GROMACS .gro file of C-alpha atoms in nm:
model
  374
    1MET     CA    1  -1.325  -2.943   6.502
    2LYS     CA    2  -1.638  -2.800   6.337
    3LYS     CA    3  -1.747  -2.654   6.673
    4ILE     CA    4  -1.409  -2.484   6.715
    5LEU     CA    5  -1.428  -2.335   6.364
    6SER     CA    6  -1.785  -2.223   6.424
    7LEU     CA    7  -1.688  -2.057   6.753
    8THR     CA    8  -1.393  -1.882   6.587
    9PHE     CA    9  -1.617  -1.759   6.305
   10CYS     CA   10  -1.874  -1.624   6.552
   11MET     CA   11  -1.607  -1.443   6.753
   12ALA     CA   12  -1.474  -1.287   6.432
   13LEU     CA   13  -1.823  -1.162   6.347
   14VAL     CA   14  -1.863  -1.014   6.696
   15ASN     CA   15  -1.527  -0.836   6.672
   16LEU     CA   16  -1.617  -0.704   6.326
   17ALA     CA   17  -1.950  -0.574   6.453
   18ILE     CA   18  -1.781  -0.399   6.746
   19ALA     CA   19  -1.528  -0.236   6.512
   20GLN     CA   20  -1.794  -0.090   6.283
   21THR     CA   21  -1.967   0.238   6.365
   22LEU     CA   22  -2.304   0.312   6.211
   23THR     CA   23  -2.316   0.640   6.019
   24VAL     CA   24  -2.563   0.877   6.183
   25PRO     CA   25  -2.628   1.252   6.151
   26PRO     CA   26  -2.363   1.471   6.315
   27SER     CA   27  -2.412   1.574   6.676
   28GLY     CA   28  -2.649   1.870   6.692
   29ASP     CA   29  -2.689   1.851   6.315
   30ASN     CA   30  -2.367   2.053   6.291
   31GLN     CA   31  -2.263   1.956   5.941
   32LYS     CA   32  -1.895   1.906   5.868
   33SER     CA   33  -1.745   2.162   5.630
   34SER     CA   34  -1.412   2.225   5.465
   35VAL     CA   35  -1.277   2.523   5.275
   36THR     CA   36  -0.947   2.547   5.088
   37GLN     CA   37  -0.757   2.843   4.950
   38TYR     CA   38  -0.427   2.841   4.763
   39ILE     CA   39  -0.175   3.120   4.797
   40GLY     CA   40   0.029   3.049   4.489
   41ILE     CA   41   0.128   2.686   4.537
   42ALA     CA   42   0.081   2.701   4.916
   43LYS     CA   43  -0.238   2.533   5.035
   44VAL     CA   44  -0.448   2.649   5.331
   45ASN     CA   45  -0.740   2.434   5.448
   46ILE     CA   46  -0.985   2.484   5.733
   47THR     CA   47  -1.202   2.188   5.838
   48TYR     CA   48  -1.481   2.250   6.088
   49ASN     CA   49  -1.829   2.158   6.201
   50SER     CA   50  -2.083   2.428   6.126
   51PRO     CA   51  -2.353   2.509   6.383
   52ASP     CA   52  -2.645   2.733   6.294
   53VAL     CA   53  -2.813   3.011   6.488
   54GLU     CA   54  -3.135   2.812   6.518
   55ALA     CA   55  -3.095   2.543   6.785
   56PRO     CA   56  -3.164   2.175   6.704
   57ASP     CA   57  -3.498   2.210   6.889
   58GLY     CA   58  -3.597   2.506   6.671
   59THR     CA   59  -3.517   2.781   6.922
   60ASP     CA   60  -3.403   3.106   6.759
   61ARG     CA   61  -3.075   3.201   6.928
   62THR     CA   62  -3.028   3.534   6.749
   63GLY     CA   63  -2.870   3.777   6.994
   64HIS     CA   64  -2.765   3.494   7.224
   65ILE     CA   65  -2.458   3.364   7.041
   66TRP     CA   66  -2.174   3.589   7.154
   67GLY     CA   67  -2.122   3.593   7.528
   68GLU     CA   68  -2.385   3.324   7.592
   69LEU     CA   69  -2.369   3.018   7.364
   70VAL     CA   70  -2.008   3.117   7.296
   71PRO     CA   71  -1.887   3.241   7.635
   72TYR     CA   72  -1.646   3.528   7.681
   73GLY     CA   73  -1.295   3.448   7.797
   74LEU     CA   74  -1.173   3.107   7.910
   75THR     CA   75  -1.418   2.870   8.079
   76ASN     CA   76  -1.423   2.536   8.256
   77PRO     CA   77  -1.617   2.308   8.018
   78GLY     CA   78  -1.684   2.055   8.296
   79PHE     CA   79  -1.547   1.768   8.092
   80GLY     CA   80  -1.199   1.660   7.985
   81THR     CA   81  -0.876   1.789   8.134
   82SER     CA   82  -0.900   2.159   8.056
   83LYS     CA   83  -1.006   2.395   8.335
   84ALA     CA   84  -0.960   2.710   8.124
   85ALA     CA   85  -1.071   2.635   7.771
   86PRO     CA   86  -1.117   2.872   7.475
   87TRP     CA   87  -1.397   2.822   7.224
   88ARG     CA   88  -1.336   2.548   6.967
   89ALA     CA   89  -1.422   2.795   6.689
   90GLY     CA   90  -1.687   2.562   6.556
   91ALA     CA   91  -1.877   2.261   6.686
   92ASN     CA   92  -1.802   1.899   6.781
   93GLU     CA   93  -1.439   1.786   6.729
   94ASN     CA   94  -1.141   2.017   6.673
   95THR     CA   95  -1.162   2.285   6.412
   96THR     CA   96  -0.836   2.235   6.225
   97ILE     CA   97  -0.627   2.447   5.992
   98TYR     CA   98  -0.361   2.308   5.759
   99PHE     CA   99  -0.070   2.489   5.593
  100SER     CA  100   0.134   2.310   5.328
  101ASN     CA  101   0.419   2.560   5.371
  102ASP     CA  102   0.559   2.788   5.638
  103VAL     CA  103   0.349   3.104   5.672
  104LYS     CA  104   0.311   3.423   5.869
  105ILE     CA  105  -0.009   3.479   6.067
  106ASN     CA  106  -0.069   3.848   6.133
  107GLY     CA  107   0.304   3.891   6.076
  108LYS     CA  108   0.415   3.608   6.308
  109ASP     CA  109   0.591   3.294   6.187
  110LEU     CA  110   0.410   2.960   6.188
  111MET     CA  111   0.556   2.637   6.051
  112ALA     CA  112   0.381   2.417   5.796
  113GLY     CA  113   0.147   2.158   5.948
  114THR     CA  114  -0.201   2.097   6.089
  115TYR     CA  115  -0.318   2.285   6.397
  116GLY     CA  116  -0.620   2.284   6.623
  117LEU     CA  117  -0.787   2.623   6.582
  118HIS     CA  118  -0.938   2.788   6.890
  119LEU     CA  119  -1.068   3.134   6.969
  120ILE     CA  120  -1.093   3.339   7.287
  121VAL     CA  121  -1.396   3.564   7.250
  122GLU     CA  122  -1.402   3.889   7.448
  123LYS     CA  123  -1.671   4.148   7.513
  124ASP     CA  124  -1.482   4.476   7.489
  125LYS     CA  125  -1.134   4.395   7.367
  126PRO     CA  126  -0.965   4.207   7.079
  127TRP     CA  127  -1.028   3.836   7.039
  128THR     CA  128  -0.742   3.586   7.036
  129TRP     CA  129  -0.683   3.315   6.776
  130ILE     CA  130  -0.496   3.012   6.906
  131PHE     CA  131  -0.310   2.766   6.684
  132SER     CA  132  -0.257   2.451   6.890
  133LYS     CA  133  -0.016   2.168   6.811
  134ASN     CA  134  -0.294   1.935   6.928
  135ALA     CA  135  -0.523   1.894   6.628
  136THR     CA  136  -0.686   1.561   6.716
  137SER     CA  137  -0.881   1.621   7.038
  138TRP     CA  138  -1.255   1.668   7.067
  139GLY     CA  139  -1.332   2.038   7.076
  140SER     CA  140  -1.151   2.234   7.346
  141TYR     CA  141  -1.220   1.990   7.631
  142PHE     CA  142  -0.855   1.882   7.638
  143TYR     CA  143  -0.701   2.218   7.548
  144ASP     CA  144  -0.358   2.276   7.702
  145GLU     CA  145  -0.191   2.616   7.675
  146LYS     CA  146   0.149   2.442   7.669
  147GLU     CA  147   0.057   2.303   7.326
  148ASP     CA  148   0.008   2.649   7.175
  149ALA     CA  149   0.214   2.704   6.862
  150LEU     CA  150   0.096   3.063   6.818
  151ARG     CA  151  -0.150   3.322   6.947
  152VAL     CA  152  -0.255   3.633   6.756
  153GLU     CA  153  -0.511   3.901   6.832
  154ALA     CA  154  -0.788   4.010   6.598
  155THR     CA  155  -1.067   4.266   6.625
  156PRO     CA  156  -1.414   4.140   6.529
  157VAL     CA  157  -1.643   4.356   6.317
  158ASP     CA  158  -2.018   4.373   6.282
  159ALA     CA  159  -2.135   4.194   5.967
  160GLU     CA  160  -2.451   4.092   5.788
  161PHE     CA  161  -2.640   3.806   5.947
  162VAL     CA  162  -2.550   3.451   5.847
  163GLU     CA  163  -2.735   3.148   5.982
  164TYR     CA  164  -2.451   2.896   5.961
  165LEU     CA  165  -2.102   2.942   6.101
  166THR     CA  166  -1.885   2.986   5.794
  167TYR     CA  167  -1.514   3.006   5.727
  168GLY     CA  168  -1.380   3.168   5.413
  169PHE     CA  169  -1.106   3.379   5.258
  170ASP     CA  170  -1.110   3.748   5.167
  171GLU     CA  171  -0.860   3.988   5.010
  172ARG     CA  172  -0.691   3.717   4.807
  173LYS     CA  173  -0.355   3.840   4.676
  174PRO     CA  174  -0.054   3.668   4.513
  175SER     CA  175   0.121   3.614   4.848
  176SER     CA  176  -0.151   3.655   5.112
  177THR     CA  177  -0.517   3.625   5.209
  178ILE     CA  178  -0.744   3.696   5.504
  179ALA     CA  179  -0.898   3.383   5.659
  180PHE     CA  180  -1.220   3.463   5.842
  181LEU     CA  181  -1.492   3.319   6.062
  182HIS     CA  182  -1.841   3.463   6.008
  183TRP     CA  183  -2.139   3.373   6.224
  184GLU     CA  184  -2.458   3.547   6.321
  185ASN     CA  185  -2.363   3.918   6.314
  186LYS     CA  186  -1.987   3.899   6.376
  187LYS     CA  187  -1.687   3.846   6.150
  188VAL     CA  188  -1.328   3.800   6.264
  189GLY     CA  189  -1.018   3.700   6.069
  190PHE     CA  190  -0.642   3.678   6.049
  191LYS     CA  191  -0.392   3.740   5.771
  192VAL     CA  192  -0.214   3.442   5.618
  193GLU     CA  193   0.099   3.536   5.428
  194VAL     CA  194   0.354   3.334   5.232
  195PRO     CA  195   0.645   3.581   5.231
  196ASN     CA  196   0.874   3.375   5.007
  197ILE     CA  197   0.613   3.287   4.748
  198ASN     CA  198   0.840   3.343   4.445
  199GLU     CA  199   1.112   3.126   4.597
  200LEU     CA  200   0.854   2.849   4.637
  201TYR     CA  201   0.769   2.879   4.269
  202LEU     CA  202   1.140   2.860   4.181
  203VAL     CA  203   1.193   2.545   4.386
  204ASN     CA  204   0.889   2.391   4.221
  205MET     CA  205   1.006   2.492   3.873
  206ARG     CA  206   1.350   2.337   3.929
  207ASN     CA  207   1.191   2.010   4.033
  208GLU     CA  208   0.942   2.008   3.745
  209LEU     CA  209   1.206   2.087   3.484
  210ARG     CA  210   1.389   1.772   3.591
  211SER     CA  211   1.077   1.566   3.516
  212ALA     CA  212   0.878   1.508   3.198
  213THR     CA  213   0.789   1.878   3.208
  214GLY     CA  214   1.147   1.954   3.109
  215PHE     CA  215   1.101   1.788   2.769
  216ASN     CA  216   0.904   2.089   2.645
  217TYR     CA  217   1.123   2.385   2.548
  218GLN     CA  218   0.838   2.626   2.623
  219ASN     CA  219   0.851   2.534   2.993
  220TRP     CA  220   1.218   2.641   3.005
  221MET     CA  221   1.111   2.971   2.848
  222THR     CA  222   0.832   3.013   3.101
  223ALA     CA  223   1.072   2.959   3.392
  224ALA     CA  224   1.323   3.208   3.250
  225ASN     CA  225   1.054   3.471   3.185
  226PHE     CA  226   0.921   3.425   3.540
  227CYS     CA  227   1.264   3.521   3.673
  228VAL     CA  228   1.274   3.826   3.445
  229GLN     CA  229   0.927   3.933   3.555
  230HIS     CA  230   1.029   3.921   3.922
  231ASN     CA  231   1.392   4.024   3.871
  232LEU     CA  232   1.537   3.727   4.056
  233ASN     CA  233   1.754   3.421   3.996
  234LEU     CA  234   1.880   3.571   3.670
  235ASP     CA  235   2.198   3.365   3.637
  236GLU     CA  236   2.001   3.042   3.647
  237ALA     CA  237   1.734   3.199   3.427
  238LEU     CA  238   1.999   3.248   3.157
  239THR     CA  239   2.082   2.875   3.165
  240TRP     CA  240   1.710   2.800   3.135
  241ALA     CA  241   1.681   3.033   2.837
  242ASP     CA  242   1.981   2.863   2.672
  243ALA     CA  243   1.819   2.524   2.734
  244ALA     CA  244   1.502   2.644   2.559
  245ILE     CA  245   1.715   2.726   2.254
  246SER     CA  246   1.967   2.447   2.235
  247ALA     CA  247   1.923   2.171   2.496
  248PRO     CA  248   1.963   1.827   2.329
  249PHE     CA  249   1.631   1.672   2.218
  250VAL     CA  250   1.444   1.970   2.372
  251GLY     CA  251   1.567   2.309   2.256
  252GLN     CA  252   1.416   2.496   1.964
  253GLU     CA  253   1.571   2.808   1.823
  254ASN     CA  254   1.294   3.044   1.717
  255PHE     CA  255   1.191   3.405   1.767
  256SER     CA  256   1.026   3.341   2.105
  257SER     CA  257   1.311   3.140   2.257
  258LEU     CA  258   1.570   3.391   2.135
  259GLN     CA  259   1.366   3.681   2.269
  260THR     CA  260   1.343   3.505   2.605
  261LYS     CA  261   1.723   3.490   2.624
  262ALA     CA  262   1.744   3.856   2.526
  263ASN     CA  263   1.496   3.951   2.797
  264VAL     CA  264   1.713   3.777   3.058
  265LEU     CA  265   2.021   3.960   2.930
  266TYR     CA  266   1.837   4.293   2.941
  267ALA     CA  267   1.738   4.221   3.301
  268MET     CA  268   2.105   4.148   3.376
  269LYS     CA  269   2.196   4.490   3.223
  270LYS     CA  270   2.388   4.317   2.944
  271ASN     CA  271   2.223   4.531   2.679
  272ALA     CA  272   2.479   4.487   2.402
  273GLU     CA  273   2.454   4.108   2.425
  274ALA     CA  274   2.075   4.131   2.437
  275ASP     CA  275   2.065   4.355   2.127
  276ALA     CA  276   2.280   4.105   1.939
  277VAL     CA  277   2.042   3.820   2.027
  278MET     CA  278   1.740   4.026   1.918
  279ASP     CA  279   1.907   4.104   1.585
  280VAL     CA  280   1.922   3.728   1.528
  281ALA     CA  281   1.565   3.686   1.654
  282ILE     CA  282   1.398   3.934   1.417
  283LYS     CA  283   1.583   3.781   1.122
  284HIS     CA  284   1.487   3.428   1.215
  285PRO     CA  285   1.241   3.253   0.978
  286THR     CA  286   0.990   3.223   1.264
  287ALA     CA  287   0.978   3.601   1.320
  288ASN     CA  288   0.640   3.706   1.181
  289VAL     CA  289   0.523   4.060   1.117
  290GLY     CA  290   0.341   4.084   1.449
  291ALA     CA  291   0.638   3.964   1.656
  292ILE     CA  292   0.875   4.215   1.496
  293HIS     CA  293   0.618   4.491   1.540
  294GLN     CA  294   0.579   4.419   1.912
  295TYR     CA  295   0.956   4.424   1.956
  296GLY     CA  296   0.961   4.766   1.792
  297ARG     CA  297   0.683   4.882   2.027
  298SER     CA  298   0.889   4.766   2.325
  299LEU     CA  299   1.182   4.977   2.202
  300LEU     CA  300   0.955   5.282   2.174
  301ALA     CA  301   0.839   5.220   2.532
  302LYS     CA  302   1.205   5.241   2.638
  303ASP     CA  303   1.254   5.564   2.436
  304GLU     CA  304   1.492   5.387   2.199
  305THR     CA  305   1.323   5.559   1.908
  306GLN     CA  306   1.601   5.537   1.650
  307LYS     CA  307   1.648   5.165   1.707
  308ALA     CA  308   1.269   5.118   1.692
  309LEU     CA  309   1.255   5.304   1.361
  310GLU     CA  310   1.512   5.067   1.211
  311VAL     CA  311   1.314   4.766   1.331
  312PHE     CA  312   0.992   4.898   1.176
  313LYS     CA  313   1.175   4.969   0.848
  314TYR     CA  314   1.307   4.614   0.849
  315ASN     CA  315   0.955   4.482   0.914
  316GLN     CA  316   0.822   4.670   0.613
  317LYS     CA  317   1.103   4.538   0.393
  318GLN     CA  318   1.056   4.178   0.505
  319HIS     CA  319   0.676   4.179   0.488
  320PRO     CA  320   0.569   4.390   0.188
  321GLU     CA  321   0.248   4.184   0.171
  322ASP     CA  322   0.124   4.346   0.494
  323LYS     CA  323   0.011   4.700   0.414
  324PHE     CA  324  -0.110   4.780   0.763
  325THR     CA  325   0.108   4.667   1.056
  326PRO     CA  326   0.447   4.789   0.927
  327ASN     CA  327   0.290   5.124   0.836
  328VAL     CA  328   0.147   5.165   1.187
  329GLY     CA  329   0.492   5.092   1.330
  330LEU     CA  330   0.655   5.350   1.105
  331ALA     CA  331   0.385   5.606   1.187
  332ARG     CA  332   0.450   5.559   1.559
  333ALA     CA  333   0.827   5.572   1.520
  334TYR     CA  334   0.826   5.887   1.305
  335THR     CA  335   0.587   6.049   1.553
  336ALA     CA  336   0.833   5.966   1.832
  337THR     CA  337   1.126   6.113   1.638
  338GLY     CA  338   0.932   6.432   1.561
  339ASP     CA  339   0.910   6.371   1.185
  340LYS     CA  340   0.548   6.479   1.133
  341LYS     CA  341   0.559   6.459   0.755
  342ASN     CA  342   0.649   6.090   0.750
  343ALA     CA  343   0.427   6.016   1.050
  344ILE     CA  344   0.125   6.158   0.860
  345LYS     CA  345   0.225   5.966   0.548
  346TYR     CA  346   0.233   5.630   0.722
  347TRP     CA  347  -0.083   5.686   0.929
  348GLU     CA  348  -0.267   5.762   0.606
  349LEU     CA  349  -0.129   5.445   0.443
  350ALA     CA  350  -0.223   5.239   0.747
  351ILE     CA  351  -0.580   5.376   0.756
  352LYS     CA  352  -0.615   5.326   0.382
  353ASN     CA  353  -0.526   4.957   0.425
  354LEU     CA  354  -0.718   4.903   0.748
  355PRO     CA  355  -0.801   4.529   0.785
  356GLU     CA  356  -1.143   4.411   0.894
  357ASN     CA  357  -1.026   4.311   1.242
  358GLN     CA  358  -0.895   4.664   1.308
  359LYS     CA  359  -1.204   4.863   1.210
  360GLY     CA  360  -1.304   4.896   1.574
  361ASN     CA  361  -0.986   5.102   1.626
  362LEU     CA  362  -1.044   5.335   1.329
  363ALA     CA  363  -1.144   5.632   1.548
  364TYR     CA  364  -0.822   5.599   1.747
  365TYR     CA  365  -0.603   5.589   1.435
  366GLU     CA  366  -0.786   5.886   1.284
  367GLY     CA  367  -0.738   6.070   1.612
  368GLU     CA  368  -0.363   6.015   1.597
  369LEU     CA  369  -0.358   6.148   1.242
  370LYS     CA  370  -0.572   6.449   1.334
  371LYS     CA  371  -0.335   6.540   1.619
  372LEU     CA  372  -0.042   6.544   1.378
  373LYS     CA  373  -0.225   6.752   1.117
  374GLY     CA  374  -0.359   6.991   1.378
   0.00000   0.00000   0.00000
């Protein structure tokens, strides 16, 4: 019995030893690299092995990368099943690219997922990026054109010398970026675009507002204001704004939450309803002198000068302790209405009561007064 147990134990050790692989340096010292870029909430990741211009034996391969080490066109690698293989766009196993969401590559649709990334390098014409559904093979030795998900062309450009093959992202914008490969003296890229980026945010917001995130009234305000900013989903935005004000256990009626609802109503062209909400907002106990002043400034920006003047007058009446901000508001409003006499009066009062934190703007205020007097 002991011999049987001993034999079983030895066999288990042998199987364990066979299953384990000793960690050694990567083939050709081509270190593994990974770079990630987010486009909004959409994630793009490129994982690759990075060769350098200097060969493992120390040979300088400058000038011998493109067309030699990396051959032009499709080639027979002499191993695997592929007889017409592109370059693996890196070293060792597949270079892979991952998209968390559906994207457009150079304007062409590509579904979310992980793809093997290959490149056909050409001497005198555009290169071709290949996104293969096979992302698990070693290099391009088993490349099969039938597994292509997408091909797009790209024109390489001359670039400053870099020793190590590097992937990165340029021209980062709210809904797009340029992914690029840069090695030796060449750089080539492709545009990654998330065309429905705001819809992705909306879906994410809906989900988050149904979680613990929804127990903070400010998050309902943020979601509603996002819709106003991008002029979309306004009907739902109005329900979010109402939730920020009055949802059970969550809502808080204050100047900010009321103004958020008004902003949604303005975006919906329901100006009379929005004005009524703002009348409540500026009279709310949480409406401080700065908040009322900024509302008045927004009215001036919309050329609603008479309404702005009334708001600034109200601010002065409600906050007599502040000798600066209400006077600046009145000076601006009277300037906008063409009443120079009162505009001069209130600029002079504002400058006379200039607070310490506004002294850096003194020259500007004096300039406004000088223009009126001139």
